Amino acid sequence: MSDQYPQRILPKAALRRWLERLLVSHRLVGPVADTETVTSYRPVGPEPMLRLSGPRPTVSPKAHLLPQTETLFTFQGSGPALALTAAAPDATPTVVFGVRPCDARALRRLDDVFLGRTERDVHYENRRQATVLVGLACATPSWGCFCTSVGGSPAGTEGLDMLLTDLGDRYHVAVLTPPGEELAASAETVEATANDAEAVRAQHAEAAARMPPEFELEAALRNVRWEAPLWAQVAERCLACGVCSFLCPTCHCFDMQDEVTPDGGVRFRCWDTCQFSEFTQMGAGHNPRPTQTERARQRVSHKFKYLVEEFGRAGCTGCGRCVERCPVNIDIRAILREFAGEGQ
Amino acid sequence: MRALEQAVRDKARELLASGQVRQVLGYQTGSVPFRTAPAFIQAPEDVDRLVWNPFCTNNLAVYLPAAVRAGGRVAVVAKGCDARSIVTLIQEHQVPRERVVILGVPCTGMAETTRLAGADGSLHGIAVTWDGDGTLGLSDADGARSVTVQDVLQERCRLCEHNTPALADEMLGEAAPPMPGAAEPFAAVQALANRPVEERRAYWRAQVERCIRCYACRAACPACYCRTCFMDKAAPRWASKANTADESWMFHAGRAFHLAGRCVECGECERVCPMGIPISALNRMLDREVRERFGYRAGLDPESVPPLGTFRPEDPDPGGAEER
Amino acid sequence: MTEDRSLYLPNLAVIDRIAQETWDTKTFRAVFSDPGLRDAFTYHPGQFQEVSVFGVGEATFCLASTPTRSGYIEFSAKRVGALTSALHELSEGDVVGIRGPYGNWFPHEEMRGKRLLFVGGGIGMAPLRSLLNYCLDRRSDFGHIDIFYGARTPGDLCYTEEFEAWRNAPDVNLYLAVDKGDERWTGYVGVIPRYVREVAPKAENAVAITCGPPVMIKFTLPELQQLGFTDEQIITTLEMKMKCGVGKCGRCNIGHTYVCLDGPVFTYAQIRRLPQEF
């Protein structure tokens, strides 16, 4: 926890007023109940109803930095009159409220690709720079959660501007960055006491204790490799859907498509996944990843080998969504456990 | 039901050891106590991996066409819904009848795992025991408790009309009693269908707006076996990859129509949807129409032809001369 | 907020010449609509572009022209799918979008003073043509040039109008081959690898640049090795499905190598170190 800013307490009764004040000058995105069991991050309006308790939401806030569908430009006219209009930058000041530590950490991985590696992707950059992330520490892991196995924590602060911890009738507020401080200024907070600090420390410790690491990450990373019978075993039952990739907070592969409209058209990008069979399919017929075996190897190797080689960190923050939502119970923890257990 | 598990293993061992089948598709223990995973067994000594319990929810028929193409005969553990899917695949020439050995398992329903969670809404660390009959013992941070499977039935199981496989080469148990909601399988969709069209339009738009186009529903459906789905065709491009409500509706409605008269209501589509879209309700609405107009139920008789796959002069003509 | 230009926004270009190379291959010459870009645009042989037919989509094409001849660019497209079919429907005067140049390029600086052996098959000749014409435009910078170019039939050979110029250039040998001849064909009939073996170009102080169908590459490599070419002396291009071309969309990787960033040009030594998934 950063010592730079004084720790604060926000009574829960004051939360609603704070959110409404934020709404005046920001787009407010937070976890809302889509159904009894499904929680997504969506923009909320006046009288925001956020689902802030329980395990992490079904869906990550990834779509607010990298939308599922995003216009890149439009085109009008034809021939010499053809003109392109770049998509207006989306730089609306945005607060994403209730971000879990795994998802905040994941955004750093997206930054590696979209703000690093080569030139900056301005579509992503505009959103990213305009977004403040208010985190919420996890008290309850979901059954697939394994953040502690990949160097994370249910109270991790990496990537967050502020971290809230639910203490029952109040939130402990830990400001982490200048944008976070600016945001906290509009909340009716009081100074946290030593008791508050202790309660927070105890809750964070208890939450982490509920999730002992499930495998030795360094060993797993060392042993992920090209030839392994594991790939075919995983592929055998994989249905080649996009659930794991689309729910994953670090997955970022996209497709680009054109759509014709009455006055011209639009080029957009949309989420894509290396698990779809036509992902690497070439026009003349060749597909270098022709079966699910190659595609399973690509997914796991990309996250736990190639990204590590390129950026020094794995493309996984242990949110567990792929584990929970895979229709056929492919559990990446079991895959990593097997690699880790292979000795040196 | 424990006896069923042993029967599955014994039969699988017998079929593999005698060389009658190359592979047995069944269920194995999952990575947590309340999940199973599809199992692909080739060696007789591996059959003890096979399990049977209230978490054997997957429809394994989805693997059959590829398994059969890989050669030899394939045995598949089939609940009532799965057996209906297999019949559909046989009708549509995706699986030759003689290449599949259907190991029929009478089913009393699968548990809805989300209803097993304690007060904190999480299944983390839960221990689950099953008495081999109808009761689940649960133990987590909230303490220990038990529920009956009937109390936590998946909705699609509660409504199931064919929980004893209609077609099987081997029936591994006694016929199962009818499911509690089997008498009124269309009650909910009838209520939905009775609502004014504007309400229905708004309802479905709100549902498909959540679609992230992961295609898990399509991937899990045994009846969706097209090599190139209409959604993926580039030329002609029928639909856009953009997940606007219009395009997503094109997908869900299009798929529902492609399944009309073929869907066996196994409910996998809805189970696998990460966004909680009631996909099965859409299929059920069309199933109700097919049943009313054609008197047909999918996946019961391998000799019959799905009504939208053929034409007879006496077919009902909705909105046609008679109705006018 | 940044108002920098989007990586994905193409530049407009007018198609001002379409040449029918074969029954299914055309070469398109394009001139950028922006006069400033027209003059300033430069690239290296081996690089690629993303070409848009607005309303249909975008696809990857290597530059087939040479930067030594400025004011226009050329690319060749074989009609295989939706985008290439749309390209083939275009007329001169139509407008396309172009993003690029992307990728690395043939190491022409390091090739100076060396013997060059070009081995091309079918439309694989396109990137080789870029490098070849570049070298011919700077003839004195390079040593003896052998060109092997083959196709299934005489009708499948591209760039036939340039054969004369290539053949007549100083210290250049042009070896054309077809798998199956016709009544008018008087040249070599047989596969390129065999032709290479028969002619036996020297490997000393030489670089081999090869591009063509996988089967041609597969059988040409051993011939080159037999002639004494080391893995470092053999250069080729790899093709993977691409979309963004700029290292963001995650599609074109082979292991941790992105073909759009670290390729498409690779030495055979580099290829041997890659996972064999391409």
XYZ file of N, CA and C in Angstrom, chain A residues 47-203:
471
model
N -28.631 7.532 -10.485
C -29.057 6.449 -9.589
C -28.388 5.139 -9.972
N -27.062 5.165 -9.962
C -26.338 3.957 -10.377
C -26.542 2.809 -9.398
N -26.814 1.623 -9.955
C -26.977 0.422 -9.134
C -25.808 -0.498 -9.443
N -24.846 -0.505 -8.550
C -23.648 -1.315 -8.794
C -23.660 -2.542 -7.901
N -23.193 -3.644 -8.459
C -23.053 -4.875 -7.680
C -21.595 -4.948 -7.239
N -21.337 -4.537 -6.004
C -19.956 -4.386 -5.558
C -19.486 -5.481 -4.615
N -20.378 -6.389 -4.247
C -19.929 -7.410 -3.298
C -19.761 -8.733 -4.033
N -19.183 -9.691 -3.365
C -19.052 -11.024 -3.931
C -17.792 -11.175 -4.763
N -17.678 -12.311 -5.459
C -16.485 -12.569 -6.255
C -16.417 -11.628 -7.460
N -15.315 -11.687 -8.162
C -15.128 -10.744 -9.261
C -16.195 -10.962 -10.343
N -16.533 -9.859 -11.062
C -17.590 -9.959 -12.076
C -17.279 -10.969 -13.182
N -18.350 -11.418 -13.827
C -18.267 -12.386 -14.928
C -17.371 -11.881 -16.046
N -17.489 -10.582 -16.315
C -16.800 -9.981 -17.451
C -15.831 -8.935 -16.909
N -14.685 -8.771 -17.560
C -13.719 -7.766 -17.115
C -14.053 -6.425 -17.761
N -13.415 -5.343 -17.300
C -13.661 -4.034 -17.940
C -12.892 -3.847 -19.245
N -12.292 -4.905 -19.757
C -11.487 -4.800 -20.982
C -12.215 -4.067 -22.107
N -13.524 -4.332 -22.253
C -14.276 -3.768 -23.379
C -14.324 -2.255 -23.354
N -13.988 -1.651 -22.209
C -14.028 -0.194 -22.163
C -12.713 0.419 -22.597
N -11.694 -0.378 -22.729
C -10.440 0.111 -23.294
C -10.289 -0.384 -24.717
N -10.749 -1.615 -24.929
C -10.660 -2.258 -26.248
C -12.050 -2.816 -26.552
N -12.929 -1.996 -27.145
C -14.304 -2.448 -27.352
C -14.385 -3.686 -28.233
N -15.436 -4.472 -27.999
C -15.655 -5.661 -28.810
C -15.751 -5.268 -30.284
N -16.425 -4.182 -30.546
C -16.525 -3.651 -31.902
C -16.178 -2.176 -31.843
N -15.301 -1.740 -32.693
C -14.830 -0.353 -32.643
C -14.603 0.176 -34.044
N -15.239 1.292 -34.356
C -15.037 1.892 -35.678
C -13.637 2.473 -35.771
N -12.944 2.158 -36.857
C -11.609 2.727 -37.090
C -11.716 3.965 -37.972
N -12.526 3.850 -39.031
C -12.803 5.014 -39.865
C -14.041 4.716 -40.694
N -14.591 5.784 -41.283
C -15.700 5.603 -42.214
C -15.244 6.105 -43.576
N -15.940 5.647 -44.592
C -15.625 6.141 -45.932
C -16.913 6.547 -46.635
N -16.790 7.587 -47.420
C -17.946 8.116 -48.128
C -17.551 8.347 -49.585
N -18.552 8.263 -50.447
C -18.307 8.564 -51.858
C -17.540 7.456 -52.542
N -17.227 7.676 -53.784
C -16.490 6.672 -54.539
C -15.635 7.369 -55.583
N -14.755 6.603 -56.185
C -13.880 7.154 -57.220
C -13.075 8.313 -56.674
N -12.868 9.347 -57.483
C -12.071 10.497 -57.017
C -12.716 11.197 -55.823
N -14.037 10.985 -55.630
C -14.715 11.647 -54.516
C -14.613 10.851 -53.219
N -13.964 9.695 -53.268
C -13.879 8.877 -52.059
C -13.114 9.622 -50.976
N -13.679 9.625 -49.774
C -13.001 10.296 -48.664
C -13.079 9.414 -47.432
N -12.043 9.443 -46.632
C -12.013 8.695 -45.375
C -12.152 9.665 -44.218
N -12.917 9.266 -43.246
C -13.042 10.066 -42.031
C -12.601 9.207 -40.860
N -11.529 9.607 -40.221
C -11.037 8.843 -39.076
C -12.072 8.881 -37.965
N -12.165 7.802 -37.186
C -13.093 7.779 -36.060
C -12.689 8.860 -35.066
N -13.675 9.566 -34.557
C -13.378 10.589 -33.557
C -12.769 9.915 -32.342
N -11.721 10.506 -31.793
C -11.116 9.873 -30.622
C -12.103 9.822 -29.462
N -12.103 8.712 -28.756
C -12.957 8.602 -27.584
C -12.102 8.917 -26.370
N -12.155 10.173 -25.942
C -11.341 10.570 -24.799
C -12.223 11.106 -23.698
N -13.447 10.602 -23.647
C -14.369 11.027 -22.582
C -13.781 10.654 -21.233
N -13.654 11.600 -20.326
C -13.165 11.231 -18.990
C -14.043 10.132 -18.409
N -13.417 9.057 -18.020
C -14.151 7.874 -17.594
C -13.614 7.376 -16.269
N -14.514 6.969 -15.422
C -14.122 6.273 -14.199
C -14.646 4.852 -14.312
N -13.766 3.877 -14.203
C -14.232 2.499 -14.078
C -14.151 2.150 -12.608
N -15.302 1.890 -12.066
C -15.428 1.721 -10.620
C -15.505 0.246 -10.266
N -14.845 -0.118 -9.185
C -14.959 -1.506 -8.729
C -14.123 -2.470 -9.552
N -12.961 -2.013 -10.004
C -12.079 -2.879 -10.791
C -11.344 -3.814 -9.847
N -11.356 -5.107 -10.163
C -10.642 -6.066 -9.310
C -9.153 -6.056 -9.659
N -8.310 -6.334 -8.702
C -6.861 -6.274 -8.939
C -6.390 -7.083 -10.147
N -6.986 -8.244 -10.407
C -6.538 -9.037 -11.554
C -6.788 -8.283 -12.851
N -7.915 -7.611 -12.942
C -8.264 -6.915 -14.178
C -7.416 -5.658 -14.368
N -7.065 -4.988 -13.261
C -6.205 -3.803 -13.384
C -4.818 -4.221 -13.848
N -4.336 -5.301 -13.271
C -3.018 -5.824 -13.655
C -3.013 -6.211 -15.130
N -4.150 -6.725 -15.559
C -4.254 -7.181 -16.947
C -4.121 -6.021 -17.915
N -4.604 -4.852 -17.514
C -4.529 -3.718 -18.429
C -3.086 -3.341 -18.713
N -2.198 -3.604 -17.790
C -0.773 -3.371 -18.047
C -0.300 -4.249 -19.210
N -0.852 -5.450 -19.316
C -0.466 -6.329 -20.416
C -0.987 -5.792 -21.746
N -2.191 -5.224 -21.700
C -2.712 -4.608 -22.929
C -1.863 -3.395 -23.303
N -1.429 -2.645 -22.291
C -0.554 -1.488 -22.538
C 0.718 -1.923 -23.253
N 1.268 -3.060 -22.858
C 2.508 -3.549 -23.481
C 2.351 -3.627 -24.982
N 1.183 -4.120 -25.422
C 0.968 -4.334 -26.851
C 0.520 -3.050 -27.538
N -0.462 -2.364 -26.946
C -1.072 -1.243 -27.657
C -0.329 0.068 -27.473
N 0.412 0.197 -26.397
C 1.194 1.418 -26.191
C 2.684 1.147 -26.355
N 3.035 -0.116 -26.409
C 4.445 -0.480 -26.528
C 4.660 -1.305 -27.774
N 5.564 -2.179 -27.731
C 5.949 -3.065 -28.837
C 6.338 -2.279 -30.081
N 5.463 -1.488 -30.619
C 5.775 -0.649 -31.793
C 5.084 0.694 -31.560
N 4.531 1.260 -32.595
C 3.885 2.557 -32.401
C 2.608 2.429 -31.579
N 2.206 3.551 -30.989
C 1.038 3.540 -30.122
C -0.243 3.440 -30.954
N -1.184 2.678 -30.395
C -2.509 2.577 -31.000
C -3.337 3.717 -30.401
N -3.653 4.718 -31.213
C -4.267 5.929 -30.655
C -5.678 5.683 -30.149
N -6.367 4.705 -30.755
C -7.727 4.418 -30.294
C -7.683 3.964 -28.843
N -6.794 3.020 -28.575
C -6.639 2.517 -27.215
C -6.075 3.589 -26.313
N -5.097 4.320 -26.815
C -4.398 5.298 -25.983
C -5.341 6.383 -25.472
N -6.207 6.870 -26.345
C -7.127 7.922 -25.920
C -8.020 7.462 -24.789
N -8.530 6.256 -24.930
C -9.397 5.739 -23.865
C -8.586 5.551 -22.586
N -7.426 4.982 -22.740
C -6.591 4.641 -21.585
C -6.215 5.877 -20.793
N -5.837 6.912 -21.523
C -5.410 8.126 -20.829
C -6.563 8.826 -20.151
N -7.772 8.622 -20.661
C -8.934 9.310 -20.110
C -9.613 8.509 -19.006
N -9.048 7.343 -18.686
C -9.734 6.452 -17.744
C -9.012 6.386 -16.405
N -9.774 6.541 -15.358
C -9.265 6.370 -14.003
C -9.851 5.078 -13.461
N -9.016 4.282 -12.820
C -9.463 2.977 -12.342
C -9.581 2.971 -10.822
N -10.801 2.800 -10.343
C -11.031 2.700 -8.905
C -11.185 1.233 -8.572
N -10.241 0.707 -7.836
C -10.227 -0.724 -7.565
C -11.027 -1.114 -6.345
N -11.343 -2.381 -6.289
C -12.044 -2.955 -5.149
C -11.335 -4.247 -4.783
N -10.828 -4.320 -3.564
C -10.132 -5.529 -3.137
C -11.124 -6.673 -3.039
N -10.659 -7.863 -3.381
C -11.527 -9.033 -3.319
C -11.474 -9.679 -1.958
N -12.644 -9.883 -1.365
C -12.691 -10.628 -0.101
C -12.997 -12.097 -0.365
N -13.687 -12.352 -1.471
C -14.140 -13.714 -1.780
C -13.605 -14.140 -3.122
N -12.806 -15.189 -3.170
C -12.398 -15.666 -4.490
C -13.534 -16.422 -5.160
N -13.549 -16.374 -6.488
C -14.441 -17.239 -7.243
C -13.735 -18.580 -7.417
N -14.435 -19.613 -7.826
C -13.818 -20.933 -7.754
C -12.658 -21.113 -8.716
N -12.626 -20.283 -9.775
C -11.534 -20.412 -10.733
C -10.367 -19.494 -10.455
N -10.492 -18.599 -9.484
C -9.475 -17.571 -9.244
C -8.131 -18.180 -8.882
N -7.046 -17.637 -9.446
C -5.705 -18.085 -9.070
C -4.692 -16.953 -9.220
N -5.117 -15.728 -8.872
C -4.209 -14.584 -9.049
C -2.918 -14.782 -8.268
N -3.024 -15.415 -7.090
C -1.825 -15.580 -6.271
C -0.828 -16.553 -6.886
N -1.275 -17.341 -7.861
C -0.351 -18.283 -8.500
C 0.466 -17.626 -9.604
N 0.034 -16.440 -10.049
C 0.752 -15.785 -11.141
C 1.282 -14.420 -10.692
N 1.629 -14.317 -9.440
C 2.277 -13.116 -8.941
C 1.331 -11.989 -8.578
N 0.040 -12.268 -8.492
C -0.927 -11.232 -8.141
C -1.457 -11.422 -6.738
N -2.466 -10.623 -6.410
C -3.029 -10.688 -5.069
C -4.433 -10.121 -5.090
N -5.325 -10.621 -4.222
C -6.694 -10.083 -4.201
C -6.747 -8.630 -3.748
N -5.657 -8.107 -3.234
C -5.625 -6.697 -2.849
C -4.511 -5.970 -3.585
N -4.113 -6.507 -4.719
C -3.020 -5.905 -5.467
C -3.389 -4.520 -5.977
N -2.372 -3.660 -6.078
C -2.640 -2.283 -6.498
C -2.079 -1.961 -7.879
N -1.403 -2.931 -8.485
C -0.782 -2.672 -9.782
C -1.813 -2.217 -10.808
N -1.600 -1.068 -11.380
C -2.495 -0.593 -12.431
C -3.665 0.220 -11.941
N -3.848 0.330 -10.638
C -5.011 1.047 -10.107
C -4.661 2.466 -9.713
N -5.658 3.347 -9.737
C -5.470 4.709 -9.243
C -5.918 4.836 -7.795
N -6.705 3.864 -7.369
C -7.249 3.886 -6.008
C -7.691 2.462 -5.697
N -7.607 2.077 -4.447
C -8.103 0.753 -4.054
C -9.053 0.905 -2.881
N -10.275 0.408 -3.064
C -11.234 0.393 -1.963
C -11.235 -0.983 -1.333
N -11.411 -1.025 -0.036
C -11.593 -2.291 0.664
C -12.888 -2.186 1.454
N -13.740 -3.171 1.260
C -15.058 -3.174 1.903
C -14.918 -3.626 3.360
N -15.234 -2.733 4.288
C -15.118 -3.075 5.707
C -16.505 -3.200 6.345
N -17.515 -3.515 5.529
C -18.842 -3.743 6.098
C -19.733 -2.528 5.926
N -19.580 -1.543 6.812
C -20.433 -0.351 6.710
C -19.681 0.806 6.058
N -18.464 0.529 5.684
C -17.638 1.598 5.122
C -16.596 1.001 4.189
N -16.042 1.881 3.365
C -14.916 1.476 2.496
C -13.650 2.142 2.990
N -12.596 1.364 3.073
C -11.267 1.963 3.234
C -10.821 2.419 1.858
N -10.286 3.643 1.788
C -9.890 4.210 0.504
C -8.393 4.441 0.502
N -7.691 3.729 -0.367
C -6.246 3.942 -0.509
C -6.006 4.600 -1.858
N -5.656 5.880 -1.815
C -5.347 6.578 -3.060
C -3.942 6.186 -3.490
N -3.764 5.995 -4.806
C -2.477 5.486 -5.285
C -1.782 6.419 -6.264
N -2.550 7.258 -6.943
C -1.965 8.109 -7.995
C -2.603 9.492 -7.960
N -2.004 10.466 -8.632
C -2.631 11.801 -8.705
C -4.055 11.786 -9.279
N -4.330 11.051 -10.373
C -5.725 11.000 -10.818
C -6.638 10.419 -9.754
N -6.143 9.450 -9.010
C -6.936 8.878 -7.933
C -7.206 9.911 -6.844
N -6.198 10.712 -6.560
C -6.349 11.736 -5.516
C -7.406 12.753 -5.943
N -7.356 13.112 -7.210
C -8.315 14.080 -7.731
C -9.739 13.561 -7.594
N -9.893 12.282 -7.875
C -11.217 11.665 -7.792
C -11.691 11.597 -6.349
N -10.777 11.234 -5.462
C -11.146 11.051 -4.058
C -11.572 12.378 -3.430
N -11.119 13.462 -4.007
C -11.433 14.769 -3.434
C -12.930 15.033 -3.413
N -13.677 14.414 -4.350
C -15.120 14.668 -4.391
C -15.919 13.696 -3.539
N -15.219 12.849 -2.775
C -15.912 11.897 -1.901
C -15.869 12.421 -0.467
N -16.936 12.108 0.280
C -16.992 12.571 1.675
C -16.253 11.585 2.552
N -14.944 11.720 2.591
C -14.162 10.757 3.363
C -13.649 11.390 4.642
N -13.330 10.523 5.587
C -12.667 10.958 6.809
C -11.363 10.185 6.897
N -10.537 10.629 7.809
C -9.236 9.969 7.935
C -9.427 8.564 8.482
N -8.668 7.628 7.953
C -8.731 6.262 8.471
C -7.994 6.179 9.796
N -8.505 5.313 10.693
C -7.839 5.135 11.982
C -6.898 3.947 11.920
N -6.169 3.763 12.977
C -5.267 2.601 13.051
C -6.086 1.314 13.031
N -7.244 1.328 13.634
C -8.128 0.154 13.602
C -8.550 -0.179 12.178
N -8.907 0.873 11.446
C -9.291 0.665 10.041
C -8.152 0.003 9.289
N -6.965 0.551 9.484
C -5.800 0.030 8.755
C -5.588 -1.432 9.102
N -5.772 -1.762 10.367
C -5.587 -3.151 10.797
C -6.666 -4.049 10.187
N -7.892 -3.544 10.170
C -8.982 -4.344 9.597
C -8.718 -4.629 8.123
N -8.198 -3.634 7.432
C -7.878 -3.802 6.011
C -6.776 -4.830 5.842
N -5.745 -4.666 6.643
C -4.611 -5.588 6.533
C -5.076 -7.016 6.785
N -5.928 -7.182 7.788
C -6.395 -8.530 8.125
C -7.246 -9.109 6.999
N -8.100 -8.279 6.424
C -8.970 -8.785 5.357
C -8.153 -9.184 4.133
